[in-house]
CSV table of C-alpha atoms and ligand atoms in Angstrom, one decimal:
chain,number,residue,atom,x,y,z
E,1,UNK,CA,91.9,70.0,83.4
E,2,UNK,CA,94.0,71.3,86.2
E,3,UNK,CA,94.3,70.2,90.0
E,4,UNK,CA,95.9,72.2,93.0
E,5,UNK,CA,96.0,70.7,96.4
E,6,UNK,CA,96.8,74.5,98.1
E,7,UNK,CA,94.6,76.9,96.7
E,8,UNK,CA,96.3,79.5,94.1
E,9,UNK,CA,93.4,82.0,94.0
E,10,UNK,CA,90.8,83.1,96.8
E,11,UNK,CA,87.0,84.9,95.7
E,12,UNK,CA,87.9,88.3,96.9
E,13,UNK,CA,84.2,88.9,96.4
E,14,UNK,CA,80.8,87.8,95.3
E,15,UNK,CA,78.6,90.2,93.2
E,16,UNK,CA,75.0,90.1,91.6
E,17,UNK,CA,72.3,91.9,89.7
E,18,UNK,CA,69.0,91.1,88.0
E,19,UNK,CA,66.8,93.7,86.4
E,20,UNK,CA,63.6,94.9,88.3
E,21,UNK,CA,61.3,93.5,85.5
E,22,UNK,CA,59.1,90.1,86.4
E,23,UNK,CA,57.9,88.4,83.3
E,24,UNK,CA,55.6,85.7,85.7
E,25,UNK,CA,54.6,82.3,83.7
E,26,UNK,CA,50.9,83.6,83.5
E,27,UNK,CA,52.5,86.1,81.7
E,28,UNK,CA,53.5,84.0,79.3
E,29,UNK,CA,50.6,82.0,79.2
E,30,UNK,CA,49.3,85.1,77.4
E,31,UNK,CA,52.4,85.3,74.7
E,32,UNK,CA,52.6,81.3,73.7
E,33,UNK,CA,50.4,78.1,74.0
E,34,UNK,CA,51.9,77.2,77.5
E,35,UNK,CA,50.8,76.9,80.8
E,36,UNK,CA,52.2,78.0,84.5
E,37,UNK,CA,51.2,74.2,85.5
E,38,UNK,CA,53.5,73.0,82.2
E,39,UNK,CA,56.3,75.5,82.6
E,40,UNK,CA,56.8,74.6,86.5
E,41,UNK,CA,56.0,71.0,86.4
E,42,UNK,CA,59.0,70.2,83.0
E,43,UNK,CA,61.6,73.4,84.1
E,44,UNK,CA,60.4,74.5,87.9
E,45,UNK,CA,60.5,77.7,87.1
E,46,UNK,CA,57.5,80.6,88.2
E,47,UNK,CA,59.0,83.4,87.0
E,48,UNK,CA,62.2,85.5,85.6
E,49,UNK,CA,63.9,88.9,85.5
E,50,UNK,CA,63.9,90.5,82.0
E,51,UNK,CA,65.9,93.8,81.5
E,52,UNK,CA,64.4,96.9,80.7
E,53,UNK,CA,64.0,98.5,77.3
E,54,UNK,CA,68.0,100.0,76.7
E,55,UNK,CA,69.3,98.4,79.5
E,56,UNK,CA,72.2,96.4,77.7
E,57,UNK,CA,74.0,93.5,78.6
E,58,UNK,CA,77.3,95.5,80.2
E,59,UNK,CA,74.6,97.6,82.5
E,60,UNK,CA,73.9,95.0,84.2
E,61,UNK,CA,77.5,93.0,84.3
E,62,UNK,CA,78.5,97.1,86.0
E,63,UNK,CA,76.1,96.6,89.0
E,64,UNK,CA,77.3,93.6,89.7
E,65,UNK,CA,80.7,94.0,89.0
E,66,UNK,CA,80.5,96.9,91.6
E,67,UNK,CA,79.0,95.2,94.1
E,68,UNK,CA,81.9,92.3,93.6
E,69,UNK,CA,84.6,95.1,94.2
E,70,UNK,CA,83.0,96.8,97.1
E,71,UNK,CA,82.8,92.6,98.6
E,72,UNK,CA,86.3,92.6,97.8
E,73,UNK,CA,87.2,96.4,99.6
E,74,UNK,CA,88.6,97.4,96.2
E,75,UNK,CA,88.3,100.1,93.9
E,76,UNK,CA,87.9,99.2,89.8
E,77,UNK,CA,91.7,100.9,89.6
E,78,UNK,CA,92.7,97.9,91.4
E,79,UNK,CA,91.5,95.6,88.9
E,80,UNK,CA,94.2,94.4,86.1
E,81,UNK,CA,91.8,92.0,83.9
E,82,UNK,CA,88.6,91.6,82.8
E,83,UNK,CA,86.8,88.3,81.7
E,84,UNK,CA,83.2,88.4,80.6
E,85,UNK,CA,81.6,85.1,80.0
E,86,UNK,CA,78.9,86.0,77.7
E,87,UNK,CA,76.8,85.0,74.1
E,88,UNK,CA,74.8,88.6,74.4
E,89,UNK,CA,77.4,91.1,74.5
E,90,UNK,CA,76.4,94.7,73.5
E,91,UNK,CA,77.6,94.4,70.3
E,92,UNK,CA,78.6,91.6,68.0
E,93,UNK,CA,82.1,93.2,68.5
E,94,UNK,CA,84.0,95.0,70.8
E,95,UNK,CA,83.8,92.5,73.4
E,96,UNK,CA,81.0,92.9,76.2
E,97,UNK,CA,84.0,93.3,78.5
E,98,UNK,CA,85.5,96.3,76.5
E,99,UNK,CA,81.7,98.2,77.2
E,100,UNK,CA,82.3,96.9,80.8
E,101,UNK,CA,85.7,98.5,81.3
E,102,UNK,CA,84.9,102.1,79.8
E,103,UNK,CA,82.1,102.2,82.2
E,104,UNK,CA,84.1,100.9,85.2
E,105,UNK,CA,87.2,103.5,84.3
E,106,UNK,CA,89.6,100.8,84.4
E,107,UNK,CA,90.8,102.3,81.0
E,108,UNK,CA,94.2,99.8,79.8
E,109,UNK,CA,94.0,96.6,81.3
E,110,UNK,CA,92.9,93.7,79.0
E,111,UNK,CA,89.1,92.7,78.9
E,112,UNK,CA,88.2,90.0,77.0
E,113,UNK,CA,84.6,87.7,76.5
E,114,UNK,CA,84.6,83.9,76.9
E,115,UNK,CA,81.7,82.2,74.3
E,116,UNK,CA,81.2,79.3,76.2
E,117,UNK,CA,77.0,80.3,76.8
E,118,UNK,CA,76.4,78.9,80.0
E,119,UNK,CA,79.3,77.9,80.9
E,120,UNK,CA,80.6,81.8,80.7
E,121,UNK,CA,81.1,82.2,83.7
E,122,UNK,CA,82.7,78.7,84.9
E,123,UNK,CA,85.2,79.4,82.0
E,124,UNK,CA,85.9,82.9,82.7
E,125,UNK,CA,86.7,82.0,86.2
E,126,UNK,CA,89.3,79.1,85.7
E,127,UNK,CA,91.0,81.3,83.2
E,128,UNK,CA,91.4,83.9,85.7
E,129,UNK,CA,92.4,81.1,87.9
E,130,UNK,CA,95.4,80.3,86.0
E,131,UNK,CA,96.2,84.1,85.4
E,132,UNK,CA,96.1,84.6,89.1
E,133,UNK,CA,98.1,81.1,89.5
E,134,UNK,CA,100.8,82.5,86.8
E,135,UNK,CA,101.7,85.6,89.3
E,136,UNK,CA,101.1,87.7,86.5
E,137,UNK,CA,97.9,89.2,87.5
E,138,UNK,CA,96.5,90.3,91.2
E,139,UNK,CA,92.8,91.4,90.9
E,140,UNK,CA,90.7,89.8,87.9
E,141,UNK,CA,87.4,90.4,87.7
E,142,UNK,CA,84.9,87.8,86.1
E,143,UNK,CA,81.7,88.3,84.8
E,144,UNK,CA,78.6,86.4,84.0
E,145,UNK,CA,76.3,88.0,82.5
E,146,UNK,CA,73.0,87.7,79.8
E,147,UNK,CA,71.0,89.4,78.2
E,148,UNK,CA,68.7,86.3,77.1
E,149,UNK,CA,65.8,88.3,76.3
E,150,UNK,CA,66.9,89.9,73.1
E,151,UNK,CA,67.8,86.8,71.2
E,152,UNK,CA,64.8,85.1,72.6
E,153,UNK,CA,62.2,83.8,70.2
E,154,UNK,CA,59.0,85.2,72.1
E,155,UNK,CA,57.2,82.6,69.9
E,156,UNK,CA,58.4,79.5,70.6
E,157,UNK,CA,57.2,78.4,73.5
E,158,UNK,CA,60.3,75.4,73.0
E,159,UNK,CA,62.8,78.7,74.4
E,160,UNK,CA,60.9,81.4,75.9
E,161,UNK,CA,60.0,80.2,78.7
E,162,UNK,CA,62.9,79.1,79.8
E,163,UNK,CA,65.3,82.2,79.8
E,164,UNK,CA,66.2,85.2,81.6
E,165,UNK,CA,68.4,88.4,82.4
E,166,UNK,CA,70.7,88.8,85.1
E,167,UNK,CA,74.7,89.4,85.8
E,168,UNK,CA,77.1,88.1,88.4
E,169,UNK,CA,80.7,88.7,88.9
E,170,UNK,CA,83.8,87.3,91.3
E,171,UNK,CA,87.0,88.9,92.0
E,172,UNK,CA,89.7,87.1,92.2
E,173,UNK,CA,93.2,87.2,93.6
E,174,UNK,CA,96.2,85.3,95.2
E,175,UNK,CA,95.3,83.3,97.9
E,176,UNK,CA,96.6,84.1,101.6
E,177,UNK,CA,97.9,80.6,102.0
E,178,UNK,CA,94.9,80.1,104.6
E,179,UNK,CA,93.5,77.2,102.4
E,180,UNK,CA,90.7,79.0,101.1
E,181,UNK,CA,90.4,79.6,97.4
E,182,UNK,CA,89.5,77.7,93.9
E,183,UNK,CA,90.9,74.3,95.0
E,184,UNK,CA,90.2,72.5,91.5
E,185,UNK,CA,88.5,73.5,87.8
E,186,UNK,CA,87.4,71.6,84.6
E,187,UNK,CA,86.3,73.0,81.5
E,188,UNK,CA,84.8,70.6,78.3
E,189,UNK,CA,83.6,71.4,74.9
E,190,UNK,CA,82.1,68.9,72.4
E,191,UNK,CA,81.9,70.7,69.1
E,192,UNK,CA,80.1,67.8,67.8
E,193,UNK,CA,76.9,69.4,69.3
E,194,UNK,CA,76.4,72.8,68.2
E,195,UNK,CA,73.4,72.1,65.9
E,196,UNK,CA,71.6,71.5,68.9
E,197,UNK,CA,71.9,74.7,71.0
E,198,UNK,CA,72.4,77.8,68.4
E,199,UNK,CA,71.9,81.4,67.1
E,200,UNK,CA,71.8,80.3,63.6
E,201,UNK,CA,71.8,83.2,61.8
E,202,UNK,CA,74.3,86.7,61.7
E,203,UNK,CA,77.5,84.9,62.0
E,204,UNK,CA,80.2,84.1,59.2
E,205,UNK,CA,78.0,81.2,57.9
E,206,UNK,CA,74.9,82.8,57.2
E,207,UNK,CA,74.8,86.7,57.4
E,208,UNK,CA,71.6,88.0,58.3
E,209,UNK,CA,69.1,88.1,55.7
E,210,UNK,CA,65.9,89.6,55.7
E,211,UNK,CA,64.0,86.1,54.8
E,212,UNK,CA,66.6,84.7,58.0
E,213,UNK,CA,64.7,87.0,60.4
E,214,UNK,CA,61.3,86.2,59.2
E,215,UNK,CA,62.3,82.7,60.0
E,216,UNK,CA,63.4,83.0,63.5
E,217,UNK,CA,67.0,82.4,62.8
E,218,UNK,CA,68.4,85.2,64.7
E,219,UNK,CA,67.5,84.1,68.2
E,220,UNK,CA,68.1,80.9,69.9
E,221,UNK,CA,67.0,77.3,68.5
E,222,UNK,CA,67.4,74.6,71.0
E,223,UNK,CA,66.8,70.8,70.4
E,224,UNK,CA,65.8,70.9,74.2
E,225,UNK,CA,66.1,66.6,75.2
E,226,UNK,CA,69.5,66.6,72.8
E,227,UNK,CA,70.8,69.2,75.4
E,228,UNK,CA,68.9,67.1,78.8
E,229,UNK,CA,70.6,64.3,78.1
E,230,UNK,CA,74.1,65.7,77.5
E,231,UNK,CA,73.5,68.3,80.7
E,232,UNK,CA,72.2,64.8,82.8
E,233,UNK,CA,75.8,63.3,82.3
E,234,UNK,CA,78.6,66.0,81.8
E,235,UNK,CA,77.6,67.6,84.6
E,236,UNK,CA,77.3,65.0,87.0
E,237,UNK,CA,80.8,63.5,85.4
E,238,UNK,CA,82.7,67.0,85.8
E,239,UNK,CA,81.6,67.2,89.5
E,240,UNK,CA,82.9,64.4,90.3
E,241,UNK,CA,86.0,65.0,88.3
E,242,UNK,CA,86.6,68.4,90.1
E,243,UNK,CA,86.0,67.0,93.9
E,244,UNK,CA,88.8,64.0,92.8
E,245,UNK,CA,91.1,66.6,91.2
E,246,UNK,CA,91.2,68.5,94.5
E,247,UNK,CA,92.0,64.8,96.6
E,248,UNK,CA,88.2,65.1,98.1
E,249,UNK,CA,84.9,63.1,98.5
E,250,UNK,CA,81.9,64.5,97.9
E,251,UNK,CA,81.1,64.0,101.0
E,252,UNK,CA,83.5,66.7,102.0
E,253,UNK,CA,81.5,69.1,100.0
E,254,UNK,CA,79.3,71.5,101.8
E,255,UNK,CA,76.8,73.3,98.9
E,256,UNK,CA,76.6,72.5,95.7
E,257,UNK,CA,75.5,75.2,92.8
E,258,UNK,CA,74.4,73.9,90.1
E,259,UNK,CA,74.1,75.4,86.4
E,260,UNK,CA,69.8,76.5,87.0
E,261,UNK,CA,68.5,75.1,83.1
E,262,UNK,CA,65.9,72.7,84.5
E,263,UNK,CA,64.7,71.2,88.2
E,264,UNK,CA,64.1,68.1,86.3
E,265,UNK,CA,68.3,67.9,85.1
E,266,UNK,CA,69.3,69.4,88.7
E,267,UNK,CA,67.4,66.6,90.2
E,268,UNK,CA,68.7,63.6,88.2
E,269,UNK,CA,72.5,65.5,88.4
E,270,UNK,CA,72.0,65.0,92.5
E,271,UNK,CA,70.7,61.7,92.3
E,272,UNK,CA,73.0,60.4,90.3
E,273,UNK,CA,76.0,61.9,92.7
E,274,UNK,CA,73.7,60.8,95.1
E,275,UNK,CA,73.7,64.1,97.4
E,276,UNK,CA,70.8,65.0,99.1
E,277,UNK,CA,68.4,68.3,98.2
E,278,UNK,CA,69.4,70.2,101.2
E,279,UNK,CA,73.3,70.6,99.5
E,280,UNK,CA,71.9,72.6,96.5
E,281,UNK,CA,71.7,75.9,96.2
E,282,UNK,CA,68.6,77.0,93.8
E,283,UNK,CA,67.0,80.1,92.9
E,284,UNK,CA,65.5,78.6,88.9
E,285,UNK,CA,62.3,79.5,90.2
E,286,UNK,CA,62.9,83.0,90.4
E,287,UNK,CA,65.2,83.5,88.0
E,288,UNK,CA,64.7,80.9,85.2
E,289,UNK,CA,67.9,80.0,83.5
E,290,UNK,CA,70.2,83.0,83.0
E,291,UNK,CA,72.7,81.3,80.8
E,292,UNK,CA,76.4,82.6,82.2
E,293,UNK,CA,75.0,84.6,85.3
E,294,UNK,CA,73.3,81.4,86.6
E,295,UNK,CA,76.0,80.5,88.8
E,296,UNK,CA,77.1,83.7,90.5
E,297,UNK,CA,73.8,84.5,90.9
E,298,UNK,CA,73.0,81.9,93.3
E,299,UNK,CA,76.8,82.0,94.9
E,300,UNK,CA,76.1,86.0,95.5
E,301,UNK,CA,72.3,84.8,97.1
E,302,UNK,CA,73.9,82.4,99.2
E,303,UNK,CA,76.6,84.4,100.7
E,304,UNK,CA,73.9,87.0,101.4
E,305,UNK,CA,71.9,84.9,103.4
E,306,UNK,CA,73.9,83.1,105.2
E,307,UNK,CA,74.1,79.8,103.8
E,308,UNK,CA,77.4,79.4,102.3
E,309,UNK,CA,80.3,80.5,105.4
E,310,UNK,CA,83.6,81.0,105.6
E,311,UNK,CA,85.5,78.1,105.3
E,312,UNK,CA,82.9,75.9,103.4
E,313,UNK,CA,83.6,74.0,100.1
E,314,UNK,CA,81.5,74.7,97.0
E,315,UNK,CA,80.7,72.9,94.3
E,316,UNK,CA,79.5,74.5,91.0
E,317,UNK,CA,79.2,73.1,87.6
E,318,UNK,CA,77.7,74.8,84.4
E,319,UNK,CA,76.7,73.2,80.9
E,320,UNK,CA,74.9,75.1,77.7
E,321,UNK,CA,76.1,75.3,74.3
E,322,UNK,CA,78.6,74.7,73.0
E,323,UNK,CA,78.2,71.7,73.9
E,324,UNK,CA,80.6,73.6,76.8
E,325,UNK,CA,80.7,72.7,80.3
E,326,UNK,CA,82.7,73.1,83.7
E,327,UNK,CA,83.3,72.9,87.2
E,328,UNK,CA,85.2,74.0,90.2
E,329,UNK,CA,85.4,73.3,93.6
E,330,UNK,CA,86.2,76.4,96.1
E,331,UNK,CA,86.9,76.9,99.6
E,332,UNK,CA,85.1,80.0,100.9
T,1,ACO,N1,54.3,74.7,77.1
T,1,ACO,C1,53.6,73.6,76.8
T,1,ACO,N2,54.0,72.5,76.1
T,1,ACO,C2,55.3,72.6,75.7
T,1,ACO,C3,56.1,73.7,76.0
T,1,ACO,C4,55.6,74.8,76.7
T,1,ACO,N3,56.3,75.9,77.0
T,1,ACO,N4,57.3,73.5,75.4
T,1,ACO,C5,57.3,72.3,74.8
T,1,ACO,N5,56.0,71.8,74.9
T,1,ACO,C6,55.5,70.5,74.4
T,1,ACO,C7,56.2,70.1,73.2
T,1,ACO,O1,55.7,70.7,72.0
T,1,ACO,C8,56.0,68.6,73.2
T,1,ACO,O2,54.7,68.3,72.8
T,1,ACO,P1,54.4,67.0,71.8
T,1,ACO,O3,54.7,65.9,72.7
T,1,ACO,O4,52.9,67.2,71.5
T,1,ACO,O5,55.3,67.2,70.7
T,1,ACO,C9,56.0,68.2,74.7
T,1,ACO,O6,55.8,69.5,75.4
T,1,ACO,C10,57.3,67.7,75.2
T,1,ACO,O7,58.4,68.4,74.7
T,1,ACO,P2,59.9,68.2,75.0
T,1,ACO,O8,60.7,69.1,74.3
T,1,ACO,O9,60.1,66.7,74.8
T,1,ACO,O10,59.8,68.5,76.5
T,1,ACO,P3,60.9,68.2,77.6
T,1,ACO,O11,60.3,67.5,78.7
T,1,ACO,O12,62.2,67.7,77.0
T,1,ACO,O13,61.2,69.7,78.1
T,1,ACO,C11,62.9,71.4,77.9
T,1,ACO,C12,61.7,70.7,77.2
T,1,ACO,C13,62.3,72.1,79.1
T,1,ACO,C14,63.4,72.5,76.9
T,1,ACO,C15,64.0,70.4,78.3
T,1,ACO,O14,64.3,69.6,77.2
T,1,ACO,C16,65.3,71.1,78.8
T,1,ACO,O15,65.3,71.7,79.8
T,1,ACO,N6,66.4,70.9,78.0
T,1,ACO,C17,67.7,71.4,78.4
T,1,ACO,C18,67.8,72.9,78.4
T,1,ACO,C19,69.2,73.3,78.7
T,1,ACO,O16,69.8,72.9,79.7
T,1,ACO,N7,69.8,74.2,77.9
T,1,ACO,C20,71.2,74.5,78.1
T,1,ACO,C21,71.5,75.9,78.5
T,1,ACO,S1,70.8,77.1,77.4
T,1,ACO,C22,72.1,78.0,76.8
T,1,ACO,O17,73.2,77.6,76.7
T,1,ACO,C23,71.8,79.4,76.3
């Protein structure tokens, strides 16, 4: 937990990306026993971006990260950290954020992943926060980013037609003292739930086996209502955590961005904090859930059009497994 009542850090700038590649749900009506009436009636999404064969999980965080630093007027030699929220990095190690920095020439600084799935990004950015906060860093970049579609199970129609493929990113640095900036963050884990949500195979526990792989164990295994329920309440408990951390109401918020799983969880979430539709900012039709990118996707979409202004407050809050999940409230 941490609270600020004069904002430490300020969003420099907002960046996005998601690959060119519509996988519709009549698509996948064709792959699994599902339907586009099922898929958009249970999860409201129609479609999702999927990345294109060798496009890897730090090509895309290196389109948005550079549209993030051109937001922010600065150059990638400006930058002194990077954080990568991620579960898909290029490789199992180096870190997705080590790929990232080669191909940005930012060649020195540290560049680290958060695992914290779709939470990624939420977590990468209050760790930046407190970097910034320290005075030891000026510029941080943070990245979410996912490349869902390669430890998807295109057979279980449980999973696959939930996820997709995208990247956002945020610079950050130290606040001008004008009030704007990240006013308050939460981050929660509880490790009690990772049974529910999980990659089972290829890690220190089981090493990838041939007989794994048949099995499905490499890609993602989710007890989908386990996760609802947990999603339902953390995230509605952590948003109102993060608006009292910063002395607010919610009342005082102006656009809430909420983690895009499920309509059906986004819905109860804002009826529960009982905020009305027109707050939220939602692109899950579009985009499906993107895991860590989620978020900074629909901040970037947002700021392009118009909707979130100078001066606003925003509220975004992220759960996936983990269980992980967290918050923040920002001035714009
Ligand atoms: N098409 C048609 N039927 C389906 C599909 C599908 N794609 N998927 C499941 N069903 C069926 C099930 O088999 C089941 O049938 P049955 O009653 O005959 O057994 C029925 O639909 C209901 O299944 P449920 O799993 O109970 O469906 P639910 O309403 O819970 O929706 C979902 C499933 C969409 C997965 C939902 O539970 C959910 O969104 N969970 C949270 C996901 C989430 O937030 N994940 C966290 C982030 S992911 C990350 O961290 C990487």
């Amino acid at each position: 937990m941490s609270s600020a009542s004069s904002p430490r850090t300020r969003i420099a700038g907002v960046g996005a990306y998601a690959p060119e590649k519509i996988l519709t749900n009549a698509a996948l009506e064709a792959l699994v026993d599902t339907t586009d009436e099922w898929i958009r009636e249970r999860t409201g999404i129609r479609e999702r971006h999927i990345a294109a064969d060798g496009e890897t999980t730090s090509d895309m965080a290196l389109v948005a990260a550079k549209r993030a630093l051109v937001a922010a007027n600065l150059e990638p030699s400006d930058l002194d950290m990077i954080i990568v929220g991620t579960v898909t990095s290029d490789t199992i190690f180096p870190a997705c954020a080590a790929h990232l920095q080669h191909k940005l020439g930012a060649k020195g600084i540290p560049s680290f992943d958060v695992s914290a799935a779709c939470a990624g990004f939420m977590y990468a950015m209050s760790i930046g926060d407190r970097f910034i906060g320290s005075g030891s860093h000026k510029n941080i970049l943070v990245v979410g980013v996912e490349r869902l579609s390669s430890v998807t199970n295109w057979e279980d129609r449980g999973t696959c037609v939930l996820f997709g493929d995208g990247a956002g990113a945020a610079v950050l640095s130290p606040s001008r003292g004008d009030g704007a900036g990240i006013l308050s963050t939460r981050m929660h884990t509880d490790g009690s739930l990772t049974e529910s949500l999980l990659i089972r195979a290829g890690g220190s526990r089981e090493p990838t086996t041939p007989e794994l792989i048949a099995g499905g164990h490499t890609k993602i295994k989710m007890i989908g209502s386990d996760i609802f329920k947990h999603a339902v309440r953390n995230l509605t408990s952590a948003s109102l955590d993060a608006v009292k951390d910063a002395g607010m109401e919610l009342a005082d918020v102006d656009w809430i961005i909420p983690h895009q799983a499920n309509m059906r969880i986004i819905s109860q979430v804002a009826a529960r904090l009982k905020v009305p539709q027109e707050k939220l900012v939602l692109n899950i039709e579009r985009y499906g859930n993107t895991s860590s990118a989620s978020i900074p996707l629909a901040w970037n979409e947002a700021i392009q059009d118009g909707r979130i202004k100078p001066g606003q407050t925003v509220l975004a809050c992220a759960l996936g497994g983990g269980v992980s999940w967290a918050s923040a409230l920002i001035r714009m």
